[in-house]
Amino acid sequence: MTGIDVARIRSDFPILKRTVRDDKPLIYLDNAATSQKPVEVLDAERTFYETSNAAAHRGAHQLAEEATEAYELARAQVAGFVGADASNIVFTKNATESLNLAAYAFSNATALSRWGTPVDPRFVLQPGDSVVVTEMEHHANLVPWQEVCAKTGASLRWVPLTDNGRLELAGLDGIIDASTKVVSVVHQSNILGTINPVAEIMAKAHAVGAVGVVDACQSIPHLPVDVSALGADLVAWSGHKMLGPTGIGLLYGTAEILDAMPPFLTGGSMIATVEMDRSTYAAAPQKFEAGVPMVAQAVGLGAAVNYLERLGMAQVAAHEQALTAYSLMAIGKIPGVRIIGPPEAVDRGSAISFVVAGIHPHDVGQVLDNMGIAVRVGHHCAWPTCRRFGVPATTRISPYIYNDLNDIDALVEGIVEAQRFFKVAS
Amino acid sequence: MSLESLYQDIILDHYKNPRGRGLMESPLGTAFHVNPTCGDEINMQVAASEDGGLLIGYEGTGCSISQASASVLYELVQGRPVADAESIRLAFVELMHSKGHADPDEEVLGDAIAFVGVAKYPARIKCALLPWMALQDAEIKGGLMSEPDSDQE
Ligand SMILES: Cc1ncc(COP(=O)(O)O)c(C=O)c1O
């Protein structure tokens, strides 16, 4: 199909050899939730624990030095992967924490400013100010902003969607205006698959002096992304969706914005000086990394980055593009099936949501599961987006590097089987 | 595990032909429950008949398991004394926590015995329990039952 050798890739992922539900080969199509891990990622973590385990950035013994070096090497690898400098990359627990780190900069600065602590005024919110998101946000990029608004009196606005699952950009100038202090948008939707013109939206945000945030959870694992080209101040994503371990997330920030933001979690490792009644903080990224960091996970993520770089992200994207086009065609032509999201493989990723007339997504998922096909059913942490399309939930596939057209054919067979089992006319 | 063991014909029948579905004019208690992981919804209403029997009204959207469970609930507890309804409810909750190994009593559970296969699928137990949890809540809100002191879930 493309330069991606699926059979070879599959042999690198031990879990893909297992069977499920009475000896059915596993067909894993739930990569938007989390990806599987190649053996070299697992080995990297294990080797770290076996040879260099110590608390990074603490202590002066040899193991501590090696652990610190391994941790910082991983930061440099991730930075290189997205075209950034290592000092612009903050390690977090996951994208959810990264987005909370961004959101808390606003509520913390607002609270600090009330008591006279000098803060950057860009982060201070008050009634009359607005926070802008879109109607296709994952809850991770919606609920934290709702909280910010509740704490500061700012109001939440959102960019609505077209029936095809694209942003309704025509009215954008009326939404991002002089009152707007922050604009936070998803790059690629986890439920609709839509790829948004984030650079354009970030430019609008900057034109009114707002801080621009991008949720790149579903784009960085799947496309070549140069974070500086997104034009955002802050970019959040997770390691576990790009072949890395769970428990490690990323936040890219421009040097200027990271410097201006107050810290989120506080405690050890993030300080410059501590006295009994006050502290000063380290420079970014350390300012945002309180506590003993997740070194093994960072090392695993570094190995994941190597793996993806060897494949080449342009190849990965081309492979997924071909899968997406085929899937849209194959799923779209099953009678009674409606795709929720852009129907054409243009500015669109491989996550494809659909509903089957007369069968609840939970039941579709169950029939597929029974055939060994793992998909996600539910609202995909984008409940308002489901409501926008008048569906309580969807079934979603999200193929990745180890999936091929056979997997999609099996899926189509599974959908037809569900229609047969539940006796709905297809 | 076969699909048929999960989706027994009785369940599919209740799903396609729900019994007693619809809301009443003036319930004593109403509870709206959602399953936050999948978005399934049930709106459960209770009232009491003149001779003290429980009256049920409900509406909902969701998967076959949650909606069939509501229909079976209606069939089992409609018109029954509140105390009887509660023993049936507890028997159903127990069945759902049996991991599929129970030998449910058809005398008590009627069509609900068909849900024994659901108990083998941890992700679906919540679907089956949704209407029953809403029933308990509606009864408490309607003053037909007091707050439980121990957590039965
Ligand atoms: C678009 C998007 N944003 C944010 C998240 C949150 O990621 P995590 O759960 O790893 O924090 C996800 C994944 O679930 C996602 O798909």
Coordinates of C-alpha atoms and ligand atoms in Angstrom, one line a residue:
Chain A
M1 CA 0.0 0.0 0.0
T2 CA 2.7 2.5 1.1
G3 CA 6.2 2.3 2.4
I4 CA 4.9 0.8 5.6
D5 CA 5.6 -2.9 6.0
V6 CA 2.7 -3.9 8.2
A7 CA 3.7 -7.6 8.6
R8 CA 7.1 -6.5 9.9
I9 CA 5.7 -3.9 12.2
R10 CA 3.3 -6.4 13.6
S11 CA 6.1 -8.7 14.6
D12 CA 7.5 -6.0 16.8
F13 CA 4.4 -5.9 18.9
P14 CA 4.1 -8.9 21.2
I15 CA 0.5 -8.2 22.2
L16 CA -0.7 -8.5 18.6
K17 CA 0.2 -12.2 18.7
R18 CA -2.4 -12.9 21.4
T19 CA -5.9 -14.1 20.8
V20 CA -9.1 -12.9 22.5
R21 CA -12.6 -14.3 23.0
D22 CA -12.0 -18.0 22.4
D23 CA -9.0 -17.9 20.2
K24 CA -9.8 -15.2 17.8
P25 CA -6.8 -13.3 16.5
L26 CA -6.7 -9.8 17.9
I27 CA -7.6 -6.9 15.5
Y28 CA -6.8 -3.8 17.5
L29 CA -8.6 -0.7 16.2
D30 CA -8.6 1.4 19.3
N31 CA -5.4 3.4 18.9
A32 CA -7.1 6.8 19.6
A33 CA -7.6 5.5 23.1
T34 CA -4.1 4.1 23.4
S35 CA -1.6 2.5 21.1
Q36 CA 0.2 -0.8 21.6
K37 CA 3.9 -0.8 22.4
P38 CA 6.8 -2.4 20.4
V39 CA 9.2 -4.6 22.2
E40 CA 12.0 -2.1 22.0
V41 CA 9.9 0.4 24.1
L42 CA 9.4 -2.4 26.7
D43 CA 13.1 -3.3 26.6
A44 CA 14.2 0.3 27.0
E45 CA 12.1 0.6 30.2
R46 CA 13.3 -2.7 31.5
T47 CA 17.0 -1.9 30.7
F48 CA 16.7 1.4 32.5
Y49 CA 15.4 -0.3 35.6
E50 CA 18.0 -3.0 35.4
T51 CA 21.0 -0.8 34.9
S52 CA 20.5 2.9 35.8
N53 CA 17.5 3.3 38.0
A54 CA 17.7 6.3 40.4
A55 CA 15.9 9.5 41.0
A56 CA 16.7 11.9 38.2
H57 CA 17.8 15.4 39.2
R58 CA 18.5 14.3 42.7
G59 CA 21.8 13.1 44.3
A60 CA 25.3 12.9 42.9
H61 CA 26.0 9.3 42.7
Q62 CA 26.7 7.6 39.4
L63 CA 23.2 6.0 39.0
A64 CA 21.6 9.4 39.7
E65 CA 23.8 10.9 37.0
E66 CA 22.9 8.2 34.5
A67 CA 19.2 8.5 35.3
T68 CA 19.3 12.2 34.9
E69 CA 21.1 11.8 31.6
A70 CA 18.6 9.2 30.4
Y71 CA 15.7 11.5 31.3
E72 CA 17.2 14.5 29.6
L73 CA 18.1 12.5 26.5
A74 CA 14.4 11.5 26.3
R75 CA 13.4 15.1 26.5
A76 CA 15.8 15.9 23.6
Q77 CA 14.5 13.0 21.5
V78 CA 10.9 14.2 22.0
A79 CA 11.9 17.8 21.2
G80 CA 13.6 16.7 18.0
F81 CA 10.6 14.7 17.0
V82 CA 8.4 17.8 17.0
G83 CA 11.0 20.3 15.9
A84 CA 11.4 22.0 19.3
D85 CA 14.3 22.7 21.6
A86 CA 14.6 20.4 24.7
S87 CA 14.0 23.4 27.0
N88 CA 10.6 23.9 25.5
I89 CA 9.4 20.4 26.5
V90 CA 7.7 19.7 29.8
F91 CA 7.1 16.2 30.9
T92 CA 3.7 15.6 32.6
K93 CA 1.6 12.5 33.4
N94 CA -0.5 12.7 30.3
A95 CA -2.2 15.2 28.0
T96 CA -4.9 15.8 30.5
E97 CA -2.3 17.0 33.0
S98 CA -0.7 19.2 30.3
L99 CA -4.0 20.9 29.6
N100 CA -4.7 21.4 33.3
L101 CA -1.2 22.8 33.6
A102 CA -2.2 25.4 31.0
A103 CA -5.6 26.0 32.4
Y104 CA -4.3 26.4 36.0
A105 CA -1.9 29.1 34.8
F106 CA -4.9 31.2 34.4
S107 CA -6.8 30.4 37.6
N108 CA -3.6 30.5 39.6
A109 CA -2.4 33.8 38.2
T110 CA -5.9 35.3 38.8
A111 CA -5.9 34.2 42.4
L112 CA -2.3 35.3 42.9
S113 CA -3.0 38.8 41.5
R114 CA -5.7 39.3 44.0
W115 CA -3.2 39.3 46.8
G116 CA -0.6 41.4 45.1
T117 CA 1.8 38.8 43.7
P118 CA 3.1 40.2 40.4
V119 CA 1.9 38.0 37.6
D120 CA 1.8 38.3 33.8
P121 CA -1.5 40.1 33.1
R122 CA -2.2 37.8 30.1
F123 CA -3.2 35.1 32.6
V124 CA -5.4 37.2 34.8
L125 CA -9.1 36.6 34.0
Q126 CA -12.2 38.5 35.1
P127 CA -15.9 38.8 34.2
G128 CA -16.1 40.1 30.6
D129 CA -13.1 38.0 29.5
S130 CA -13.7 35.0 27.3
V131 CA -12.1 31.6 26.8
V132 CA -12.6 30.0 23.4
V133 CA -12.7 26.3 22.6
T134 CA -14.6 24.3 20.0
E135 CA -17.6 22.0 20.0
M136 CA -15.3 19.0 19.2
E137 CA -13.1 19.1 22.2
H138 CA -12.2 16.0 24.2
H139 CA -13.4 16.5 27.8
A140 CA -9.7 17.0 28.7
N141 CA -9.7 20.3 26.7
L142 CA -13.1 21.4 27.9
V143 CA -13.7 20.7 31.5
P144 CA -10.5 22.4 32.7
W145 CA -11.6 25.6 30.9
Q146 CA -15.1 25.3 32.4
E147 CA -13.4 25.2 35.8
V148 CA -11.2 28.2 34.9
C149 CA -14.3 30.2 34.0
A150 CA -16.2 29.1 37.1
K151 CA -13.2 30.3 39.3
T152 CA -12.6 33.6 37.5
G153 CA -15.9 34.8 36.1
A154 CA -14.7 34.6 32.5
S155 CA -17.2 33.1 30.0
L156 CA -16.7 30.1 27.8
R157 CA -17.3 30.4 24.1
W158 CA -17.0 27.7 21.5
V159 CA -16.7 27.4 17.7
P160 CA -19.7 25.4 16.4
L161 CA -19.5 22.5 13.9
T162 CA -20.9 22.0 10.5
D163 CA -23.0 18.9 9.7
N164 CA -19.9 17.4 8.1
G165 CA -17.9 17.6 11.3
R166 CA -15.8 20.6 10.4
L167 CA -15.4 23.8 12.4
E168 CA -17.8 26.5 11.4
L169 CA -15.1 29.1 10.8
A170 CA -17.3 31.7 9.1
G171 CA -18.3 33.3 12.4
L172 CA -14.8 33.0 14.0
D173 CA -14.2 36.8 14.2
G174 CA -17.3 37.1 16.3
I175 CA -16.1 34.4 18.7
I176 CA -12.4 35.3 19.1
D177 CA -12.5 39.0 19.9
A178 CA -11.0 41.7 22.1
S179 CA -12.4 39.9 25.2
T180 CA -10.6 36.7 24.4
K181 CA -7.7 35.8 26.7
V182 CA -7.1 32.2 25.6
V183 CA -8.0 30.0 22.6
S184 CA -7.6 26.2 23.1
V185 CA -8.4 23.9 20.2
V186 CA -7.9 20.3 19.2
H187 CA -5.6 19.7 16.2
Q188 CA -7.2 16.4 15.2
S189 CA -10.5 15.4 16.8
N190 CA -10.5 12.0 18.5
I191 CA -14.2 11.4 17.7
L192 CA -14.7 13.0 14.3
G193 CA -11.2 12.6 12.8
T194 CA -11.3 16.2 11.6
I195 CA -7.9 18.0 11.2
N196 CA -8.4 21.6 12.1
P197 CA -6.6 24.6 10.6
V198 CA -5.0 25.4 13.9
A199 CA -2.3 27.8 12.6
E200 CA -5.1 30.0 11.2
I201 CA -6.9 29.9 14.5
M202 CA -3.8 30.5 16.5
A203 CA -3.0 33.6 14.3
K204 CA -6.5 34.9 15.1
A205 CA -5.9 34.3 18.8
H206 CA -2.6 36.2 18.7
A207 CA -4.1 39.0 16.8
V208 CA -6.3 39.8 19.8
G209 CA -3.5 39.1 22.3
A210 CA -4.9 35.8 23.5
V211 CA -2.8 32.8 24.5
G212 CA -3.1 30.0 22.0
V213 CA -3.2 26.3 23.1
V214 CA -3.4 23.2 20.9
D215 CA -4.4 19.7 21.9
A216 CA -2.3 17.6 19.6
C217 CA -3.1 14.3 21.2
Q218 CA -4.4 12.7 18.0
S219 CA -2.1 14.5 15.5
I220 CA 1.5 14.1 16.8
P221 CA 1.3 10.3 16.9
H222 CA -0.1 10.2 13.3
L223 CA 1.3 13.1 11.3
P224 CA 4.6 14.9 10.9
V225 CA 4.1 17.8 13.2
D226 CA 6.4 20.7 13.7
V227 CA 5.1 22.4 16.8
S228 CA 6.4 25.8 15.9
A229 CA 4.4 25.7 12.6
L230 CA 1.2 25.3 14.6
G231 CA 1.8 28.8 15.8
A232 CA 0.6 28.0 19.3
D233 CA 2.1 29.1 22.6
L234 CA 1.4 25.7 24.2
V235 CA 0.8 22.2 22.7
A236 CA -0.3 19.2 24.7
W237 CA -0.1 15.5 23.9
S238 CA 0.3 12.1 25.5
G239 CA 3.1 9.5 25.2
H240 CA 0.9 6.4 25.3
K241 CA -0.9 7.1 22.1
M242 CA 2.4 7.2 20.2
L243 CA 3.8 3.8 21.1
G244 CA 5.2 5.1 24.4
P245 CA 4.3 3.9 28.0
T246 CA 1.4 5.2 30.0
G247 CA 2.2 7.8 32.7
I248 CA 4.0 10.2 30.5
G249 CA 2.6 13.3 28.7
L250 CA 4.1 16.3 27.0
L251 CA 3.6 20.0 27.0
Y252 CA 5.5 22.1 24.5
G253 CA 5.6 25.8 25.3
T254 CA 7.5 28.8 23.8
A255 CA 10.3 29.9 26.1
E256 CA 8.5 33.2 26.6
I257 CA 5.2 31.7 27.7
L258 CA 6.7 29.0 29.9
D259 CA 8.7 31.7 31.6
A260 CA 5.6 33.9 32.1
M261 CA 3.3 31.1 33.5
P262 CA 3.0 30.4 37.2
P263 CA 3.7 26.8 38.2
F264 CA 1.0 24.2 38.5
L265 CA 2.1 21.4 40.8
T266 CA 4.6 22.6 43.4
G267 CA 7.0 20.8 45.7
G268 CA 10.4 19.2 45.3
S269 CA 12.6 19.6 42.1
M270 CA 10.7 22.6 40.8
I271 CA 12.2 25.2 43.2
A272 CA 15.2 27.5 43.1
T273 CA 15.2 28.5 46.8
V274 CA 13.0 27.6 49.7
E275 CA 12.6 29.3 53.0
M276 CA 10.0 28.6 55.7
D277 CA 7.5 31.2 54.4
R278 CA 8.3 31.5 50.7
S279 CA 10.0 29.9 47.7
T280 CA 11.3 30.9 44.3
Y281 CA 11.1 28.6 41.3
A282 CA 13.4 27.0 38.9
A283 CA 13.4 28.0 35.2
A284 CA 11.2 26.0 32.8
P285 CA 10.9 23.1 32.2
Q286 CA 11.9 22.2 35.8
K287 CA 9.4 24.7 37.1
F288 CA 6.6 22.5 35.9
E289 CA 8.1 19.1 37.0
A290 CA 7.5 18.8 40.7
G291 CA 8.5 15.6 42.4
V292 CA 10.6 12.6 41.3
P293 CA 9.9 12.4 37.6
M294 CA 8.8 9.3 35.6
V295 CA 12.2 8.4 34.2
A296 CA 11.5 4.9 33.0
Q297 CA 8.5 6.2 31.1
A298 CA 10.5 9.0 29.5
V299 CA 13.1 6.4 28.4
G300 CA 10.4 4.3 27.0
L301 CA 9.0 7.3 25.2
G302 CA 12.4 8.0 23.8
A303 CA 12.5 4.5 22.3
A304 CA 9.0 5.1 20.8
V305 CA 10.2 8.3 19.2
N306 CA 13.1 6.4 17.7
Y307 CA 10.8 3.7 16.4
L308 CA 8.5 6.3 14.7
E309 CA 11.4 8.2 13.3
R310 CA 12.7 5.1 11.7
L311 CA 9.4 4.5 10.0
G312 CA 9.2 8.1 9.1
M313 CA 6.2 10.2 10.0
A314 CA 5.5 11.0 6.4
Q315 CA 5.2 7.3 5.7
V316 CA 3.0 6.8 8.8
A317 CA 0.7 9.6 7.6
A318 CA 0.6 8.2 4.0
H319 CA -0.3 4.7 5.4
E320 CA -3.1 6.1 7.5
Q321 CA -4.4 8.3 4.7
A322 CA -4.8 5.2 2.5
L323 CA -6.5 3.3 5.4
T324 CA -8.8 6.2 6.0
A325 CA -9.8 6.6 2.4
Y326 CA -10.5 2.9 2.2
S327 CA -12.4 2.7 5.5
L328 CA -14.6 5.7 4.7
M329 CA -15.5 4.0 1.4
A330 CA -16.0 0.6 2.9
I331 CA -17.9 1.6 6.0
G332 CA -19.8 4.3 4.2
K333 CA -21.4 2.0 1.7
I334 CA -22.9 -0.4 4.2
P335 CA -26.6 0.3 4.1
G336 CA -27.9 1.7 7.4
V337 CA -24.5 3.0 8.5
R338 CA -23.9 6.7 9.0
I339 CA -20.4 8.2 9.4
I340 CA -20.2 10.9 12.0
G341 CA -17.5 13.3 10.9
P342 CA -16.0 14.4 7.5
P343 CA -17.1 11.8 4.9
E344 CA -14.0 12.5 2.7
A345 CA -10.4 11.7 3.4
V346 CA -9.3 15.3 3.2
D347 CA -7.9 17.1 6.3
R348 CA -9.0 14.1 8.2
G349 CA -7.3 11.4 10.3
S350 CA -7.9 7.7 10.7
A351 CA -10.3 7.9 13.7
I352 CA -13.7 7.2 12.1
S353 CA -17.0 7.2 14.1
F354 CA -20.2 5.8 12.9
V355 CA -23.6 4.7 14.0
V356 CA -25.6 1.7 12.7
A357 CA -29.3 2.2 12.4
G358 CA -31.3 0.2 14.9
I359 CA -28.3 -1.1 16.9
H360 CA -26.8 0.8 19.8
P361 CA -23.0 1.3 19.6
H362 CA -22.5 -0.8 22.7
D363 CA -24.1 -3.7 20.9
V364 CA -22.2 -3.2 17.7
G365 CA -19.0 -3.1 19.8
Q366 CA -20.0 -6.3 21.5
V367 CA -20.5 -8.2 18.3
L368 CA -17.1 -6.9 17.0
D369 CA -15.4 -7.8 20.3
N370 CA -16.8 -11.3 19.9
M371 CA -15.0 -11.5 16.6
G372 CA -11.7 -10.3 18.1
I373 CA -12.1 -6.7 16.9
A374 CA -11.3 -4.1 19.5
V375 CA -13.1 -0.8 18.8
R376 CA -14.2 2.0 21.1
V377 CA -17.9 2.6 21.8
G378 CA -19.5 5.4 23.8
H379 CA -19.1 9.2 23.7
H380 CA -15.3 9.1 23.5
C381 CA -14.9 11.8 26.2
A382 CA -16.6 14.2 23.7
W383 CA -20.1 14.1 25.0
P384 CA -21.1 17.5 23.7
T385 CA -19.9 16.5 20.2
C386 CA -22.2 13.5 20.3
R387 CA -25.1 15.7 21.3
R388 CA -24.3 18.0 18.4
F389 CA -24.8 15.1 16.0
G390 CA -27.9 13.9 17.9
V391 CA -26.4 10.6 18.8
P392 CA -25.9 9.2 22.4
A393 CA -22.8 7.4 21.4
T394 CA -20.9 6.1 18.4
T395 CA -18.7 3.2 17.4
R396 CA -15.2 4.3 16.5
I397 CA -12.3 2.7 14.8
S398 CA -8.8 4.3 14.9
P399 CA -6.2 2.3 12.9
Y400 CA -2.5 2.8 13.2
I401 CA 0.8 1.6 11.8
Y402 CA 0.1 -2.1 12.4
N403 CA -3.4 -2.2 10.8
D404 CA -4.0 -3.0 7.1
L405 CA -6.9 -3.3 4.7
N406 CA -7.7 -6.8 5.9
D407 CA -8.5 -5.4 9.3
I408 CA -11.0 -3.0 7.7
D409 CA -12.5 -5.8 5.7
A410 CA -12.9 -7.8 8.9
L411 CA -14.6 -4.8 10.5
V412 CA -17.0 -4.4 7.7
E413 CA -17.9 -8.1 8.0
G414 CA -18.4 -7.5 11.7
I415 CA -20.8 -4.6 11.1
V416 CA -22.8 -6.7 8.7
E417 CA -22.8 -9.6 11.2
A418 CA -24.2 -7.2 13.9
Q419 CA -27.0 -6.2 11.5
R420 CA -27.8 -9.9 10.9
F421 CA -27.6 -10.7 14.6
F422 CA -29.9 -7.9 15.7
K423 CA -32.1 -8.5 12.7
V424 CA -32.0 -4.9 11.4
A425 CA -32.6 -4.4 7.7
S426 CA -29.3 -3.6 6.0
Chain B
M1 CA -18.4 -17.3 25.1
S2 CA -21.1 -17.0 22.4
L3 CA -23.0 -13.9 21.6
E4 CA -26.2 -15.9 22.2
S5 CA -25.3 -16.5 25.8
L6 CA -25.1 -12.7 26.3
Y7 CA -28.0 -11.7 24.2
Q8 CA -30.6 -14.4 25.0
D9 CA -33.7 -14.2 22.9
I10 CA -35.7 -13.0 25.9
I11 CA -33.4 -10.0 26.2
L12 CA -33.7 -9.2 22.5
D13 CA -37.5 -9.5 22.7
H14 CA -37.7 -7.0 25.6
Y15 CA -35.4 -4.7 23.7
K16 CA -37.5 -4.8 20.6
N17 CA -40.9 -4.9 22.4
P18 CA -40.4 -3.0 25.7
R19 CA -43.2 -3.6 28.2
G20 CA -44.8 -0.6 30.0
R21 CA -42.6 2.0 28.5
G22 CA -43.7 5.6 29.0
L23 CA -43.9 8.2 31.6
M24 CA -46.7 8.9 34.1
E25 CA -48.4 12.2 34.8
S26 CA -47.8 12.5 38.5
P27 CA -45.1 10.3 39.9
L28 CA -44.2 10.3 43.6
G29 CA -40.5 10.0 42.8
T30 CA -38.4 10.3 39.7
A31 CA -34.7 9.5 39.1
F32 CA -32.7 10.2 36.0
H33 CA -29.6 8.1 35.8
V34 CA -26.9 8.0 33.2
N35 CA -24.0 5.7 32.7
P36 CA -21.2 8.2 32.3
T37 CA -18.9 5.8 30.5
C38 CA -21.3 5.2 27.6
G39 CA -24.1 7.8 27.9
D40 CA -27.0 5.4 28.4
E41 CA -29.9 7.1 30.1
I42 CA -32.9 6.0 32.1
N43 CA -35.7 8.1 33.5
M44 CA -37.4 6.1 36.2
Q45 CA -40.7 7.1 37.9
V46 CA -42.5 5.5 40.8
A47 CA -45.9 5.9 42.3
A48 CA -48.1 3.8 44.6
S49 CA -51.5 2.3 43.7
E50 CA -54.4 2.5 46.1
D51 CA -53.7 -1.0 47.4
G52 CA -50.1 -0.1 48.0
G53 CA -48.6 -1.7 44.8
L54 CA -45.7 0.0 43.1
L55 CA -46.4 1.7 39.8
I56 CA -43.6 2.2 37.3
G57 CA -43.1 4.6 34.5
Y58 CA -39.9 4.9 32.5
E59 CA -38.2 6.2 29.4
G60 CA -34.6 5.7 28.2
T61 CA -32.1 5.5 25.5
G62 CA -29.2 3.1 25.4
C63 CA -28.0 -0.3 24.5
S64 CA -30.1 -3.5 24.3
I65 CA -29.0 -4.6 27.7
S66 CA -29.9 -1.4 29.6
Q67 CA -33.2 -1.0 27.8
A68 CA -34.3 -4.6 28.0
S69 CA -33.4 -4.5 31.7
A70 CA -35.8 -1.6 32.2
S71 CA -38.5 -3.6 30.4
V72 CA -37.9 -6.7 32.5
L73 CA -37.9 -4.5 35.7
Y74 CA -41.3 -3.1 34.7
E75 CA -42.7 -6.6 34.2
L76 CA -41.3 -7.9 37.5
V77 CA -42.2 -5.1 39.9
Q78 CA -45.2 -3.3 38.5
G79 CA -48.1 -3.6 41.0
R80 CA -46.0 -5.5 43.6
P81 CA -45.7 -4.4 47.2
V82 CA -42.6 -2.2 47.7
A83 CA -41.0 -4.8 49.9
D84 CA -41.4 -7.6 47.3
A85 CA -40.0 -5.3 44.6
E86 CA -37.0 -4.7 46.8
S87 CA -36.3 -8.4 47.2
I88 CA -36.5 -8.8 43.5
R89 CA -34.2 -5.9 43.0
L90 CA -31.7 -7.3 45.4
A91 CA -31.9 -10.7 43.7
F92 CA -31.1 -9.0 40.4
V93 CA -28.2 -7.1 41.8
E94 CA -26.8 -10.3 43.2
L95 CA -27.2 -12.1 39.9
M96 CA -25.2 -9.3 38.2
H97 CA -22.4 -9.8 40.7
S98 CA -22.3 -13.6 40.2
K99 CA -19.7 -13.5 37.4
G100 CA -22.1 -15.7 35.5
H101 CA -22.0 -18.6 37.9
A102 CA -25.4 -18.1 39.6
D103 CA -28.3 -20.4 39.2
P104 CA -31.0 -17.7 39.4
D105 CA -34.5 -18.5 40.7
E106 CA -37.0 -18.1 38.0
E107 CA -39.8 -17.9 40.6
V108 CA -38.3 -14.6 41.8
L109 CA -36.6 -13.2 38.7
G110 CA -38.8 -14.3 35.9
D111 CA -37.4 -13.1 32.5
A112 CA -34.5 -11.5 34.4
I113 CA -32.8 -14.9 34.6
A114 CA -31.8 -14.3 31.0
F115 CA -29.4 -11.7 32.2
V116 CA -27.1 -14.4 33.8
G117 CA -24.8 -14.2 30.7
V118 CA -24.4 -10.5 31.1
A119 CA -22.7 -11.0 34.4
K120 CA -19.8 -12.5 32.5
Y121 CA -19.1 -9.2 30.8
P122 CA -17.8 -6.7 33.3
A123 CA -18.4 -3.8 30.9
R124 CA -22.0 -4.6 30.5
I125 CA -23.1 -5.2 34.1
K126 CA -23.5 -1.5 34.6
C127 CA -25.8 -1.4 31.6
A128 CA -28.1 -4.1 33.2
L129 CA -28.0 -2.4 36.6
L130 CA -28.8 1.1 35.4
P131 CA -32.6 0.9 35.6
W132 CA -32.5 -1.0 38.9
M133 CA -30.3 1.7 40.5
A134 CA -32.6 4.3 39.2
L135 CA -35.6 2.4 40.7
Q136 CA -34.0 2.5 44.1
D137 CA -33.2 6.1 43.8
A138 CA -36.8 7.0 42.6
E139 CA -38.3 5.0 45.5
I140 CA -36.1 6.9 48.0
K141 CA -37.0 10.2 46.4
G142 CA -40.7 9.3 46.5
G143 CA -40.6 8.4 50.1
L144 CA -41.4 4.7 49.4
M145 CA -38.1 3.6 50.8
S146 CA -35.5 5.0 53.2
E147 CA -31.9 5.6 52.4
P148 CA -30.0 2.4 52.5
D149 CA -27.4 2.4 55.3
S150 CA -25.0 0.0 53.6
D151 CA -23.8 0.2 50.0
Q152 CA -25.3 -2.8 48.3
E153 CA -23.5 -2.3 45.0
Ligands
LIG1 C1 -8.0 14.8 21.6 C2 -7.6 14.3 22.9 N1 -7.3 15.1 23.9 C3 -7.0 14.7 25.1 C4 -6.9 13.4 25.4 C5 -6.5 13.0 26.8 O1 -5.4 12.2 26.8 P1 -5.0 11.4 28.1 O2 -6.1 10.6 28.6 O3 -3.8 10.6 27.7 O4 -4.6 12.5 29.2 C6 -7.2 12.4 24.5 C7 -7.2 11.0 24.7 O5 -7.9 10.4 25.4 C8 -7.6 12.9 23.2 O6 -7.9 12.0 22.2

